[in-house]
Coordinates of C-alpha atoms in Angstrom, one line a residue:
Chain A
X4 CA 0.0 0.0 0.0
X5 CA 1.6 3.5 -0.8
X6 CA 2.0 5.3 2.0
X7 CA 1.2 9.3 2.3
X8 CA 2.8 11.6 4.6
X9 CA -0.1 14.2 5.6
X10 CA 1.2 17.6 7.2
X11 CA -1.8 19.2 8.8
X12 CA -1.9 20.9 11.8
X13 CA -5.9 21.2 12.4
X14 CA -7.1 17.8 14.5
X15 CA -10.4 17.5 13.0
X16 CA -8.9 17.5 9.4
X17 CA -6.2 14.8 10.7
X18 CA -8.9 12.7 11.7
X19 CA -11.1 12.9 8.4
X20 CA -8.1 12.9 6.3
X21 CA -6.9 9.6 8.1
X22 CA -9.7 8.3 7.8
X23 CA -10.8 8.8 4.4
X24 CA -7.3 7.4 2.9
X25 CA -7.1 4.5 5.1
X26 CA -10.5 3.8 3.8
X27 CA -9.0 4.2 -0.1
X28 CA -6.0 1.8 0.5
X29 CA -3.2 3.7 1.5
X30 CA -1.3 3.8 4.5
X31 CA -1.0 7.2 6.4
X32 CA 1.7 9.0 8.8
X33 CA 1.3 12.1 9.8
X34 CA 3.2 15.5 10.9
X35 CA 1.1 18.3 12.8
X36 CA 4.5 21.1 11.6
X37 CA 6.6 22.0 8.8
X38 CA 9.7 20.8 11.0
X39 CA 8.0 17.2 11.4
X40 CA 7.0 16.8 7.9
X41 CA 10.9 17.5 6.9
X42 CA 11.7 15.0 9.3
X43 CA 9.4 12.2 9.0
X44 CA 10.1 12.4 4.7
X45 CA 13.9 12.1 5.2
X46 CA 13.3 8.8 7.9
X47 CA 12.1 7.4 4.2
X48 CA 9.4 5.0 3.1
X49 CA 7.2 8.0 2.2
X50 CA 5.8 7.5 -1.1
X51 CA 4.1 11.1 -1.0
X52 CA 3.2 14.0 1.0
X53 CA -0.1 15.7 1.4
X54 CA 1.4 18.8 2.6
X55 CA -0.7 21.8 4.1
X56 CA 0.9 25.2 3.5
X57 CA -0.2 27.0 6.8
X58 CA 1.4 25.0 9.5
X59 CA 3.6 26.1 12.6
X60 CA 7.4 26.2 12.5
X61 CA 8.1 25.7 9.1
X62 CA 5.2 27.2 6.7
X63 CA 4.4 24.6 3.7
X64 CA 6.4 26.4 1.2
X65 CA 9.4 26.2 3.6
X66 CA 8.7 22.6 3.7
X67 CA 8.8 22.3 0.0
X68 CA 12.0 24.4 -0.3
X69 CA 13.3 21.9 2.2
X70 CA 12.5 18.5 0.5
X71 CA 14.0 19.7 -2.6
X72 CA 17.0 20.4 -1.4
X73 CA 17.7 17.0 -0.2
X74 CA 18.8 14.7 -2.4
X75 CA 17.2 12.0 0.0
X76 CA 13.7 13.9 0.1
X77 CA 13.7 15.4 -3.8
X78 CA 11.5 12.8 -5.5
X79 CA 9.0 12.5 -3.2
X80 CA 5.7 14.0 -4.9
X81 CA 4.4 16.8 -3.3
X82 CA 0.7 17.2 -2.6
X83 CA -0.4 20.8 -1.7
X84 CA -4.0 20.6 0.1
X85 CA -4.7 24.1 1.8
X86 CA -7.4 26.3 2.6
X87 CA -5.5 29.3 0.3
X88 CA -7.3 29.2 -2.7
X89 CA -6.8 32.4 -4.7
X90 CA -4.8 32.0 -7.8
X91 CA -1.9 33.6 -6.4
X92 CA -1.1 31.3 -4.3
X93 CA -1.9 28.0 -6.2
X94 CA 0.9 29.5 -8.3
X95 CA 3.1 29.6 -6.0
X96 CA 2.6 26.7 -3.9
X97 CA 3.1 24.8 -7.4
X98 CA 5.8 27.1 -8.2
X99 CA 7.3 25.7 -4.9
X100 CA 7.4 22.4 -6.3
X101 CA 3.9 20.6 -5.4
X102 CA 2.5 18.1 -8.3
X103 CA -0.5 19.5 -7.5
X104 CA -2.5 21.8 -5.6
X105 CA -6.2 20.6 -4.0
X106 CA -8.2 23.2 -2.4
X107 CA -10.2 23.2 0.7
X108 CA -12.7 22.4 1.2
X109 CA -11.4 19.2 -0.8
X110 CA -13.7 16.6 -2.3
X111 CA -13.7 13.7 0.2
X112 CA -14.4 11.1 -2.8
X113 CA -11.7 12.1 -5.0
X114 CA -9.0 12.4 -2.4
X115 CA -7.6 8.8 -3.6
X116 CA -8.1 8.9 -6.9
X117 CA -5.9 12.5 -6.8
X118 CA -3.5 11.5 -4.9
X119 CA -2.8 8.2 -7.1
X120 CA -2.7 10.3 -10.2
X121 CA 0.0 12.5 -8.5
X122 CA 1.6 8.7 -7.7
X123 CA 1.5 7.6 -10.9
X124 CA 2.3 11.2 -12.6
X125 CA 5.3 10.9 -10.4
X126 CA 6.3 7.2 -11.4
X127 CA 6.1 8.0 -15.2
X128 CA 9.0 10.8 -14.7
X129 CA 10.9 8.2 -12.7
X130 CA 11.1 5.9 -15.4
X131 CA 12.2 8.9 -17.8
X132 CA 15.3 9.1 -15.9
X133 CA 14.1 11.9 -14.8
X134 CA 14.5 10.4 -10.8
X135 CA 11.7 12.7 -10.2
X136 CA 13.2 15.8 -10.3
X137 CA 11.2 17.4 -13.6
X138 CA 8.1 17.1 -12.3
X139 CA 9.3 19.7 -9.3
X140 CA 9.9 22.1 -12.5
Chain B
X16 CA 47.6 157.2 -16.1
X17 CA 44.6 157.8 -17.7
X18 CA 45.0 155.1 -20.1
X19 CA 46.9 152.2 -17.5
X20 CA 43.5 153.1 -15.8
X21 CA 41.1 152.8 -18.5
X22 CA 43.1 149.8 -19.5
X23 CA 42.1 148.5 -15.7
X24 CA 38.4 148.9 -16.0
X25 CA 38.2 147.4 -19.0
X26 CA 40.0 144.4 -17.7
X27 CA 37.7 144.4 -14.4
X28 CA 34.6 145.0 -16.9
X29 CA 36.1 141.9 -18.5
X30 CA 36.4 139.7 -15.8
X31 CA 32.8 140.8 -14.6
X32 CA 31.3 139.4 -17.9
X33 CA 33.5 136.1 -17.3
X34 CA 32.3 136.0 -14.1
X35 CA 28.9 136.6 -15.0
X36 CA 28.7 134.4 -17.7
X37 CA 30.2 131.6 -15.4
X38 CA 27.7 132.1 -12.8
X39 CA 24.9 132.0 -15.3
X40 CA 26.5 128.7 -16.7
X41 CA 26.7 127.3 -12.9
X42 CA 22.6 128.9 -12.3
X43 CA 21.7 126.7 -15.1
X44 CA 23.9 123.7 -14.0
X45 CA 22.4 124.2 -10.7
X46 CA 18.9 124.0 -11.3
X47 CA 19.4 120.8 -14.0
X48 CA 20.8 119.2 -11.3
X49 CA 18.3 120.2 -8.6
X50 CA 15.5 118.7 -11.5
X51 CA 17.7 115.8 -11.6
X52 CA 17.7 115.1 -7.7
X53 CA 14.0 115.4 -7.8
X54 CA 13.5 113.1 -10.4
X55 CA 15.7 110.3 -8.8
X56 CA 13.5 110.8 -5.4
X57 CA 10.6 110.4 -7.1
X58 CA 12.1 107.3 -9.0
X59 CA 13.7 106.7 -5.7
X60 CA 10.2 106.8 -4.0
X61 CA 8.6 104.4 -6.7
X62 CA 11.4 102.0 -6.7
X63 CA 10.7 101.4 -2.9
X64 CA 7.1 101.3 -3.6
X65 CA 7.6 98.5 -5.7
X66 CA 10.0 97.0 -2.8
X67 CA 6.9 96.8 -1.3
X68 CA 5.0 95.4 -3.5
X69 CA 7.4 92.6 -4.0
X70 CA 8.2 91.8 -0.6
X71 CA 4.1 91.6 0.0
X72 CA 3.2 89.2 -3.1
X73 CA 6.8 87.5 -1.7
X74 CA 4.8 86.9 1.3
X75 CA 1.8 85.7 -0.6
X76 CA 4.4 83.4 -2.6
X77 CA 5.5 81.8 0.5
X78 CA 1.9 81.6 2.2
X79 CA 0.9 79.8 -0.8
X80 CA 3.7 77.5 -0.8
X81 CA 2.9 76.6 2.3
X82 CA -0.2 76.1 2.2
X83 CA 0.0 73.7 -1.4
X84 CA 3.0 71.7 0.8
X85 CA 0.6 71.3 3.4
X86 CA -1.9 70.0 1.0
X87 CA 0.4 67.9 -0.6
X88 CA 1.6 66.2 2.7
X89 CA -2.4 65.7 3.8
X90 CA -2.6 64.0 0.1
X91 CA 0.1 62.0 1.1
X92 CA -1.4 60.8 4.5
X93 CA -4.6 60.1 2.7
X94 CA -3.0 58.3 0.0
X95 CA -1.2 56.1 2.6
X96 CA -4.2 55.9 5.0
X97 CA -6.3 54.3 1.7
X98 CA -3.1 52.3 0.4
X99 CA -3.2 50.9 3.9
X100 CA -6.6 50.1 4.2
X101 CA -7.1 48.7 0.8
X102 CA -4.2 46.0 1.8
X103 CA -6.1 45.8 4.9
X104 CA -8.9 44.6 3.1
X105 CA -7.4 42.2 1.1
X106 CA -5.9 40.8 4.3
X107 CA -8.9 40.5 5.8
X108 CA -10.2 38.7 3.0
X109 CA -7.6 36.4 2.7
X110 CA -8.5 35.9 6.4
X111 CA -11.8 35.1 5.8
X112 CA -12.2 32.8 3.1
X113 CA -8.9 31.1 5.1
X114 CA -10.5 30.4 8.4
X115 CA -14.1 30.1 6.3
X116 CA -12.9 27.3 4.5
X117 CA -10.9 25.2 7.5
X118 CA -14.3 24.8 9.3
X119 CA -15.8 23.9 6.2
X120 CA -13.6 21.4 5.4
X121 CA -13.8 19.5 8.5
X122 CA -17.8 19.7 8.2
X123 CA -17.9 18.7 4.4
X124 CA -15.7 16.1 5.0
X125 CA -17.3 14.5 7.8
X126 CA -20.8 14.4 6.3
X127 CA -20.0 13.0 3.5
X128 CA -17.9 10.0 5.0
X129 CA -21.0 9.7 7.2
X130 CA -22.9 9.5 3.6
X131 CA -20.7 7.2 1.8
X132 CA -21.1 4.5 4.9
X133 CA -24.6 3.2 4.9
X134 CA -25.1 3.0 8.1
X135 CA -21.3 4.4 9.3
X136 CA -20.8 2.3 12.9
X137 CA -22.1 3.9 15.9
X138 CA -18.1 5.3 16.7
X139 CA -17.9 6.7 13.3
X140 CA -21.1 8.5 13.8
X141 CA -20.4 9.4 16.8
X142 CA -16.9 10.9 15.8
X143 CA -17.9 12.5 12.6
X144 CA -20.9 13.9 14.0
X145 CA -19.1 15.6 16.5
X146 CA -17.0 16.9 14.1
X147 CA -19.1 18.6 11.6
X148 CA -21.2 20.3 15.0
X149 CA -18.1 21.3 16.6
X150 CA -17.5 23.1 13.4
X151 CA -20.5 24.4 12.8
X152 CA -20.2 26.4 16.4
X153 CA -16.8 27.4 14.9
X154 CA -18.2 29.1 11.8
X155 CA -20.8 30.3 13.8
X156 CA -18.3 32.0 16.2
X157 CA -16.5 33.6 13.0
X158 CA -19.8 34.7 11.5
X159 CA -20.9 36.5 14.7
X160 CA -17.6 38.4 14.8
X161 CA -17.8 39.3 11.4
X162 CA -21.0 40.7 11.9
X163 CA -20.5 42.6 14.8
X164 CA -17.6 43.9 13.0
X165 CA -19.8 45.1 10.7
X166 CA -22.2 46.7 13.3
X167 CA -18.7 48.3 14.5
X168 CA -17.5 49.9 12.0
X169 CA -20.7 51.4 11.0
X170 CA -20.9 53.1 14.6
X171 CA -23.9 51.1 16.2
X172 CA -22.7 47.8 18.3
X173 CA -26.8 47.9 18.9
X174 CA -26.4 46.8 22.8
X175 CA -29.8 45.5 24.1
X176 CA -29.8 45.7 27.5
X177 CA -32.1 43.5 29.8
X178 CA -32.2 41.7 33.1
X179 CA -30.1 38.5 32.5
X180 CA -28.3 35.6 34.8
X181 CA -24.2 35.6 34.1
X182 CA -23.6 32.2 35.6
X183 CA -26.1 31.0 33.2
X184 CA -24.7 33.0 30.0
X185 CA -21.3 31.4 31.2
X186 CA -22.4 27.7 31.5
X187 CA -23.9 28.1 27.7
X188 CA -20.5 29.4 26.6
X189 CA -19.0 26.3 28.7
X190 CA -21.1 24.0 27.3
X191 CA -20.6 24.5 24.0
X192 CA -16.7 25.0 24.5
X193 CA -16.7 21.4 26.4
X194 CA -15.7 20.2 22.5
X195 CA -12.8 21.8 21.3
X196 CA -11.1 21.8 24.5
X197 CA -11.5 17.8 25.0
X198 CA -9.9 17.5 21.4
X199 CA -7.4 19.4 23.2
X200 CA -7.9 17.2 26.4
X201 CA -8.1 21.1 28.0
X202 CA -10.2 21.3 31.0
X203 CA -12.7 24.1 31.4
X204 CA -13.5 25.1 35.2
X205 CA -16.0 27.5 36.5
X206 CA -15.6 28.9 39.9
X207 CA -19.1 31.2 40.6
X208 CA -20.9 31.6 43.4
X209 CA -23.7 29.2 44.4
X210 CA -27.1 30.6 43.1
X211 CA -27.8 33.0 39.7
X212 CA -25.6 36.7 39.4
X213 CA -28.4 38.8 37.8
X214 CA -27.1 41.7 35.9
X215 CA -28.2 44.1 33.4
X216 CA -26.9 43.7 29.4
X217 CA -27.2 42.1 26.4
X218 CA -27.0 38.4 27.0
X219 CA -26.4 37.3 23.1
X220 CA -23.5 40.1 22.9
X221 CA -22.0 38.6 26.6
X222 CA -21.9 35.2 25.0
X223 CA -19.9 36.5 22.3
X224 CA -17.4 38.0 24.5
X225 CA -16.7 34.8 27.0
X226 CA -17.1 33.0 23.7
X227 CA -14.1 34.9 22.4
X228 CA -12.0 34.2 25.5
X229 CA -12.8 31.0 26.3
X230 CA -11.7 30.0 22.5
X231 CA -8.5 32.0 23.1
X232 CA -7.8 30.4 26.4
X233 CA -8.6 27.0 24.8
X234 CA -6.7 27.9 21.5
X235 CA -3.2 28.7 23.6
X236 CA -3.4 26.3 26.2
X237 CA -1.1 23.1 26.2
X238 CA -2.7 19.7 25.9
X239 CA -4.2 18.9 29.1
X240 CA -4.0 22.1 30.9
X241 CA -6.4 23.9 32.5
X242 CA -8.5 27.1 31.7
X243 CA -10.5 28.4 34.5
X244 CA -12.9 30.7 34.7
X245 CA -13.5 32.4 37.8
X246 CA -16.7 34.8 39.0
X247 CA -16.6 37.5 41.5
X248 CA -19.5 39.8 42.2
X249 CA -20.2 42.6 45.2
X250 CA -23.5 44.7 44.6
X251 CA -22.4 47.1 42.2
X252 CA -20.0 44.8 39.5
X253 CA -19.3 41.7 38.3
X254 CA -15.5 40.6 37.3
X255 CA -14.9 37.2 35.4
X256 CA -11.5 36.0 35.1
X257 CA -10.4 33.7 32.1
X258 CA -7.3 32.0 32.9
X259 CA -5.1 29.6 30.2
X260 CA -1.6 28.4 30.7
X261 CA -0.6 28.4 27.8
X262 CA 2.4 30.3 26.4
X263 CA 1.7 33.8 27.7
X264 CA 1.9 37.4 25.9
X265 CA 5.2 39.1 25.3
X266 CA 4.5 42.4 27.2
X267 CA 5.3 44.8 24.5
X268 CA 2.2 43.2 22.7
X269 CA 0.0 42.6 25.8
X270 CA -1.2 46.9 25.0
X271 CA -2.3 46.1 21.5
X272 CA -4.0 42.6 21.9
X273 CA -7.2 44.5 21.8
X274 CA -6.3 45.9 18.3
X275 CA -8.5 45.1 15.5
X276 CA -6.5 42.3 13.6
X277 CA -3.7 42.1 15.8
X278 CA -2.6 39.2 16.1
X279 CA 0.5 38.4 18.5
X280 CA 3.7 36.2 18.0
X281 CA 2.7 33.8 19.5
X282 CA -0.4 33.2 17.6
X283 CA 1.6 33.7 14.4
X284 CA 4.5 31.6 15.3
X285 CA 2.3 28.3 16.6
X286 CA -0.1 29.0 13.4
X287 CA -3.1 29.6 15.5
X288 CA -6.1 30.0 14.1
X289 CA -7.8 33.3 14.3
X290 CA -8.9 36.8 12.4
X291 CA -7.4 39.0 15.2
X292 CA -10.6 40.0 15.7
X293 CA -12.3 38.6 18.8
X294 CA -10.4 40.2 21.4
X295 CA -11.4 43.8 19.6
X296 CA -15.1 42.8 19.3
X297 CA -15.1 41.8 23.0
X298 CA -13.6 44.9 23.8
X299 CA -16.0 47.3 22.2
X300 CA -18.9 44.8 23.9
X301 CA -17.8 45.5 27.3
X302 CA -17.6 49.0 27.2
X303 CA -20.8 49.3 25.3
X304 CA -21.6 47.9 28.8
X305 CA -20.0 50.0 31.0
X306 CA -17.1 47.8 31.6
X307 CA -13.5 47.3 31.3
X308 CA -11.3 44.3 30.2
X309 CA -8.1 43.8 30.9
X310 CA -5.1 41.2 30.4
X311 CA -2.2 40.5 32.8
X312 CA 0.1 38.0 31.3
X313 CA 3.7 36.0 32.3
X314 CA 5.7 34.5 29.3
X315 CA 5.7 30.8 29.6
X316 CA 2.9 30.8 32.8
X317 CA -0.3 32.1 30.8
X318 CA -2.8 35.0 30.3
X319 CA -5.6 35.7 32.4
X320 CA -8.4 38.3 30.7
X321 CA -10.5 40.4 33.5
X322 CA -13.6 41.4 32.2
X323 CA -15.7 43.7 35.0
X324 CA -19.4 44.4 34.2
X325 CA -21.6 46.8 36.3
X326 CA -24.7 45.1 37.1
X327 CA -26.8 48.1 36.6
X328 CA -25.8 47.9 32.8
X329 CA -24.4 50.6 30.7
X330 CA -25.3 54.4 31.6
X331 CA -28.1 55.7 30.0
X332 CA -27.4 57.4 26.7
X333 CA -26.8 61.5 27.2

């Protein structure tokens, strides 16, 4: 089962979140700050991160900057689910190297399938050659 | 002789004509030049006629200067004032549709896992249910602040006084706080005297107020710690203390906390949710009342508001 890394600091959104991609097959470990998320993506076996961009310590951009300048972290796909929605700054969390970008309120049934097209988005540039590292362009 | 002396007065005659002559010449010299200094002072008189002039529209010159810098510094102001309110606004907004859409969230998502499991197990629905309501008081919250916002900035908070029990307006705002703080495991306590506290105000405005502290002092506080909320009364005032351990206020911020949109460092540093409004909203409420509130706070020991109400209610209006 792949497993996702979810970076949310709000417990009621933990809880639903957990639950909603346990419930769609995948295995879930979460981070409640920027700091954690960092952390628990270089311990490994993270296949990818749904990543919140307002959390404490370490906003979610500052997370993304992070993970991309680890070699260790770099190909993880990036999720960004957040509760900024104007254009601005779905540009720039995708600028910051999120896959993609799901606003909240999210769609609780298309969760899944969103976060296996970012999977499988992310295991076509892999077997490119590109290790990963394109799609973050 | 007769001739050395005739030769004499001829010479004398002579010089008289010369001399004559001469003075004639000098008459004429004189009075050109006496025409002369008349003319000059009267150019003389003119010239410093125009000095005057001059220096008076030199006057006006610099009045007016003045005057148009002084306009152009007020433009300035009021171009900064609207620059800064315009980005206000567009905070705000941000604000909004931010902490509009994080309640949301957690209400749309727990209804519809609720409507995807037919019928979800009695802890699910029991969870999720929780969830969405908890939520719902959440928006709730944030739509009355907004609105009385509103009522703010348009000059009529709209205070409707009438006879109403404290203790009991305090055990609502409990109540319904009981949620949020157990996801927090915080515990709410309230110490009040035995019986009702009848005072005089506007009990839906009151709510708001202990609704904004209590979800401060529930907001800040560690998990498991306590907030407590303590009543004192005498005849003429009522003082309730909200008390959180949580991580304190640094004091150079503790003056502005009751700022509209402030929002301290340590609310900005631990991402805590909030507009920066509630604490400003509560403040107008209570001295629509009558009252005061207050904050004394230790870094790293907590923040306890003081909010005292007269139980007569507010003054009547002038």
């Amino acid at each position: 089962m792949p497993v996702v890394l979810l970076a949310e600091d709000e417990p009621d959104i933990v809880r639903l979140v957990t639950y909603i991609l346990r419930r769609d097959g995948f295995l879930v470990r979460t981070a409640t700050t920027g700091q954690e998320a960092v952390e628990a993506a270089r311990q490994g076996e993270v296949d990818l991160i749904l990543l919140d961009i307002m959390l404490p310590e370490l906003n979610g951009y500052g997370v993304c900057a992070a993970l991309r300048e680890d070699p260790l972290t770099r190909g993880i796909p990036i999720v960004v689910m957040s509760a900024r929605a104007q254009a601005k700054e779905v540009a720039r969390g995708l600028a910051a190297g999120a896959v993609s970008y799901i606003t909240k309120p999210f769609e609780p049934a298309q969760l899944g399938e969103q976060i296996r097209a970012a999977l499988a988005a992310a295991a076509a540039g892999r077997a490119q050659g590109g290790a990963g590292e394109d799609l973050h362009r | 002789m007769t001739d050395t002396l005739q030769t004499l007065v001829q010479a004398f005659d002579r010089m008289a004509a010369t001399y004559e002559l001469m003075a004639r010449r000098l008459g004429g010299q004189i009075e050109q030049l006496e025409a002369e200094r008349t003319a000059l002072r009267a150019h003389l008189a003119d010239l410093s006629q125009q000095q005057i002039t001059l220096l008076r529209s030199n006057q006006d010159l610099a009045r007016l200067t003045a005057d148009l810098s002084g306009q152009v510094t007020s433009l300035t102001h009021r171009a900064e004032e609207i620059r800064r309110q315009d980005q206000l606004k567009s905070e705000l907004l941000a604000t909004v549709s931010h902490e509009l859409r994080t309640p949301l969230t957690s209400i749309k998502g727990a209804l519809s896992v609720l409507l995807a499991e037919d019928p979800p197990s009695p802890e699910v629905r029991s969870e999720f249910l929780g969830i969405a309501h908890q939520n719902v008081e959440r928006v709730m919250r944030l739509i009355g602040n907004f609105l009385n916002l509103a009522r703010i900035e348009a000059g009529e908070i709209g205070v409707v006084p009438r006879p109403l029990d404290l203790v009991e307006v305090l055990r609502g705002v409990l109540a319904r706080m009981r949620g949020p703080a157990a996801e927090r495991r915080v515990s709410l306590e309230l110490e009040a005297p035995a019986g009702p506290l009848p005072l005089t105000g506007d009990p839906e405005m009151l709510e708001s107020v202990f609704s904004n502290l209590l979800d401060n002092a529930v907001k800040f506080s560690p998990e498991g710690a306590l907030v407590t909320v303590r009543v004192e009364a005498t005849p003429q005032a009522v003082t309730v203390h909200v008390r959180d351990r949580g991580p304190g206020i640094p004091p150079e911020e503790a003056p502005r906390v009751f700022e509209r949109f402030f929002r301290g460092t340590p609310a900005t540093n631990r991402r805590v949710p909030g507009t920066g409004l509630g604490l400003h909203i509560s403040k107008v409420i209570v001295e629509a009342h009558g009252g005061r509130i207050g904050v004394e706070s230790r870094i790293g020991e907590g923040s306890t508001f003081t909010v005292t109400l007269p139980r007569g209610g507010p003054a009547p209006a002038p």
